[in-house]
C-alpha positions in Angstrom: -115.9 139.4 -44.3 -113.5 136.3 -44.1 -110.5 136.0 -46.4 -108.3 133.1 -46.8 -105.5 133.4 -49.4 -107.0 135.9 -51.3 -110.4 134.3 -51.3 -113.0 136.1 -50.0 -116.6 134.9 -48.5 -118.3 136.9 -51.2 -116.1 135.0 -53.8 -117.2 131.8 -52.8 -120.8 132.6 -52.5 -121.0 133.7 -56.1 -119.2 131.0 -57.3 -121.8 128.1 -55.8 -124.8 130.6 -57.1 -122.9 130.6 -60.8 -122.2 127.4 -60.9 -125.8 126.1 -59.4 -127.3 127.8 -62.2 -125.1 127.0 -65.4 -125.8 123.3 -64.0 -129.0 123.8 -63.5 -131.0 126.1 -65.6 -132.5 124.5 -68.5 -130.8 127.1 -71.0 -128.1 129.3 -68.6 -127.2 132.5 -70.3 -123.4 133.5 -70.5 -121.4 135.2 -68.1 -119.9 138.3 -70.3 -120.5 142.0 -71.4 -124.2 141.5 -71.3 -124.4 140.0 -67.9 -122.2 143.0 -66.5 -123.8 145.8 -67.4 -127.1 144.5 -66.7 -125.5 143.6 -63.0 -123.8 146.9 -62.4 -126.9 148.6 -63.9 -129.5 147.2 -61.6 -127.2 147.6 -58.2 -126.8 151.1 -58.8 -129.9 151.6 -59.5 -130.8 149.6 -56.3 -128.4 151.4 -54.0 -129.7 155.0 -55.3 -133.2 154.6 -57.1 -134.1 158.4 -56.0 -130.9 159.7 -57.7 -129.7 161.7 -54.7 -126.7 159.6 -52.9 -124.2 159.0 -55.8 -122.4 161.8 -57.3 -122.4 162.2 -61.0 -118.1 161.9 -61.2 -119.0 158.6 -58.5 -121.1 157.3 -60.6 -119.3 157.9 -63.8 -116.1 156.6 -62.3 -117.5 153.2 -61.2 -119.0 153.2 -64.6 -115.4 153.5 -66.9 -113.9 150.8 -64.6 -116.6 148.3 -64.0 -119.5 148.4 -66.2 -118.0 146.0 -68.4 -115.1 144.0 -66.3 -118.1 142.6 -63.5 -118.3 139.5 -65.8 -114.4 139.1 -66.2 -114.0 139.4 -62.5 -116.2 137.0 -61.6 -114.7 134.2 -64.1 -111.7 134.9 -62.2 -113.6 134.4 -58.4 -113.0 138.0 -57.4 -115.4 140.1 -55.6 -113.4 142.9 -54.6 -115.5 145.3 -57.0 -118.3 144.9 -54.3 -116.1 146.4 -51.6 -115.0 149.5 -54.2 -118.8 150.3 -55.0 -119.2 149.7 -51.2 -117.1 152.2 -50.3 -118.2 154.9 -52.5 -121.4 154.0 -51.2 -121.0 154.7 -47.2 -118.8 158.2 -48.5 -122.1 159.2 -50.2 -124.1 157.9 -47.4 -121.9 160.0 -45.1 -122.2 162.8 -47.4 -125.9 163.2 -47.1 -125.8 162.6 -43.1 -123.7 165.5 -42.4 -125.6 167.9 -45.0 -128.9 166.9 -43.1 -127.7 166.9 -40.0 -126.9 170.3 -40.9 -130.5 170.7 -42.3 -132.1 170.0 -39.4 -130.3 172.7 -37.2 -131.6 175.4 -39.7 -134.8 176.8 -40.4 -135.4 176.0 -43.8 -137.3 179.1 -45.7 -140.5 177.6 -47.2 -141.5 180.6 -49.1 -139.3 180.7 -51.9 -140.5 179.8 -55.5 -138.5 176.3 -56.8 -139.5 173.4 -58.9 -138.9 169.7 -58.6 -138.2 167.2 -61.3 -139.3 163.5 -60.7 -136.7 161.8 -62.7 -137.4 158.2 -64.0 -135.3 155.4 -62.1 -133.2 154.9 -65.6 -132.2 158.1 -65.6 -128.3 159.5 -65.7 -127.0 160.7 -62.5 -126.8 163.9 -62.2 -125.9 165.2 -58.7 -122.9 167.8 -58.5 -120.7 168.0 -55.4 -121.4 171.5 -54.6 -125.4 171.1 -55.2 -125.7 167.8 -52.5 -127.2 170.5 -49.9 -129.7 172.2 -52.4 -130.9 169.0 -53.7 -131.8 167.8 -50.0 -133.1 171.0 -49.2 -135.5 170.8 -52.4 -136.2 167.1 -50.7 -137.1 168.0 -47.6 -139.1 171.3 -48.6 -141.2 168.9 -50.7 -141.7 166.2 -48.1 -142.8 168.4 -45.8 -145.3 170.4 -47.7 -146.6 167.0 -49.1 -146.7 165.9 -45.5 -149.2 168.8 -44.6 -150.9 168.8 -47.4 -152.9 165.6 -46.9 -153.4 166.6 -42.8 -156.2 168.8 -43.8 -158.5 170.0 -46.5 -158.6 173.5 -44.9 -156.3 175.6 -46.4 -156.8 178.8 -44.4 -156.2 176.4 -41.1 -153.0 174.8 -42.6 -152.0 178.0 -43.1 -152.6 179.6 -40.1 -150.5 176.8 -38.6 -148.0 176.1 -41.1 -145.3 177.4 -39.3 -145.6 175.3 -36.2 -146.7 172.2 -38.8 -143.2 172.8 -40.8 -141.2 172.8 -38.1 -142.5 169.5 -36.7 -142.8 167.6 -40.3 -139.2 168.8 -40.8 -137.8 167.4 -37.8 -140.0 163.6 -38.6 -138.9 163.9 -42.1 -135.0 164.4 -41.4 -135.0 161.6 -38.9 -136.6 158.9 -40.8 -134.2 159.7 -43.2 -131.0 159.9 -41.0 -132.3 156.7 -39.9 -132.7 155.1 -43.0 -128.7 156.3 -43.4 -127.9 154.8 -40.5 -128.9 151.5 -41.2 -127.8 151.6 -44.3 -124.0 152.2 -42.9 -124.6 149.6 -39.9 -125.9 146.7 -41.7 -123.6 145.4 -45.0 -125.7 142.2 -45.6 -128.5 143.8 -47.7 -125.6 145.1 -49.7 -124.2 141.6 -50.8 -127.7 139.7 -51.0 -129.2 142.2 -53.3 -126.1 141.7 -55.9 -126.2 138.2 -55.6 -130.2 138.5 -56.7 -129.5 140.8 -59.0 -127.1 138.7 -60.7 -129.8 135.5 -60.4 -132.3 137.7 -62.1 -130.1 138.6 -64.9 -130.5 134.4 -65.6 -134.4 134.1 -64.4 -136.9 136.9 -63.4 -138.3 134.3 -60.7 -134.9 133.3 -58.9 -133.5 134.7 -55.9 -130.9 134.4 -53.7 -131.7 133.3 -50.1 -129.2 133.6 -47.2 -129.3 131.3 -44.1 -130.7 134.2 -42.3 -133.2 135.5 -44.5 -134.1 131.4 -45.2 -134.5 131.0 -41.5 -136.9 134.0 -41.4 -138.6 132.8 -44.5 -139.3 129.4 -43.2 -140.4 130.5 -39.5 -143.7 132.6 -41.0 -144.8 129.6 -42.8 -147.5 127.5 -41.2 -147.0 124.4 -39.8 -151.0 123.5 -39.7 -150.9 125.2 -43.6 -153.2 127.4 -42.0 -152.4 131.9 -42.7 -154.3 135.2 -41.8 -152.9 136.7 -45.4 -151.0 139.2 -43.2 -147.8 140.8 -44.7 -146.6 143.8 -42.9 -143.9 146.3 -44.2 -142.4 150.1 -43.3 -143.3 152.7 -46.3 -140.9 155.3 -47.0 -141.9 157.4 -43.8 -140.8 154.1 -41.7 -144.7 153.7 -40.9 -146.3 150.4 -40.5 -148.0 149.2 -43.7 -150.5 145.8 -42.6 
């Protein structure tokens, strides 16, 4: 990130998009209160929609100093916030590598009794320091039964095999994950884009913001004989390929 007297990249980039769109939109909302907690809101939701990477005292921290400031800094062109979320962000990240790293050297016991909760995406963070490992072990006992479940409708087979099945699942499961981490630490520029999006869509469902890079990759998969197969291809949460 470039800085020149105090002024960051970030700063300038969110200054164009405010300004682009108080100029522009036919009836531009105002930046204050609203606009911030709506902002801070949405990222955290977007950095941890599973509820399993920020800490409750993380997320309730962030909360008391920015919830309701996001609109005052950026009247006043600063985006240092993004680096403070930022960095609780990769601790967390870090966090949950080195429990499943840890995970995936043990043999996790699959016969105990336990229930999982599917929380809704608005709901509080919850996550206690000392219950990061048995939340991920909850995870990944899920994921993996879920993940033999739908090899076979034979239960007395799975069974037979389950040990051999579990052991393999577990291993798939905690890599895609500690992948997903990985990237997630390496590459920053989701990170930025999605806020400035989700402060567009705070003005207009329908608006996004488009870096040079993502504009470039936009551009290049459109048609120059307007001419397409309908093909859109994506990774699904077990990083395989949905066509």
């Amino acid at each position: 990130e470039k800085k020149i007297n105090n002024f960051t990249k970030n700063d300038d980039i969110l200054l164009k998009i405010n300004k682009l769109i108080q100029k522009e939109h036919y009836n531009p909302k105002p930046v204050n209160d609203s606009l911030s907690a709506y902002v801070f809101d949405e990222l955290l939701n977007d950095l941890d929609p599973s509820r399993n990477i920020f800490l409750k005292s993380q997320a309730d921290s962030l909360s008391n100093i920015y919830r309701f400031r996001l609109d005052d800094l950026i009247l006043k062109n600063n985006c240092a916030f993004l680096d403070e979320i930022r960095k609780e962000y990769k601790k967390s990240l870090l966090r949950n590598k080195a429990v499943l790293e840890k995970l995936d050297k043990e043999v996790i016991d699959y016969g105990t009794k336990d229930t999982v909760r599917f929380k809704k995406l608005d709901s509080d963070f919850y996550l206690k320091a000392s219950e990061v490992e048995k939340a991920w072990n909850k995870k990944i006992r899920y994921e993996v039964f879920n993940d033999i479940a739908v090899k076979s409708k034979n239960l007395d087979s799975l069974k037979l095999n389950f040990g051999a099945m579990s052991l393999r699942s577990q291993k798939n499961i905690i890599e895609n994950e500690l992948c997903k981490i990985n990237v997630s630490l390496t590459d920053e520029k989701p990170f930025e884009d999605n806020f400035y999006t989700i402060f567009c869509s705070y003005f207009d469902p329908h608006t996004n913001y488009f870096s040079n890079e993502t504009k470039s990759s936009f551009v290049s998969t459109l048609s120059k004989e307007k001419l397409s197969l309908g093909l859109e291809i994506s990774l699904n949460e077990k990083n395989e390929i949905n066509i």
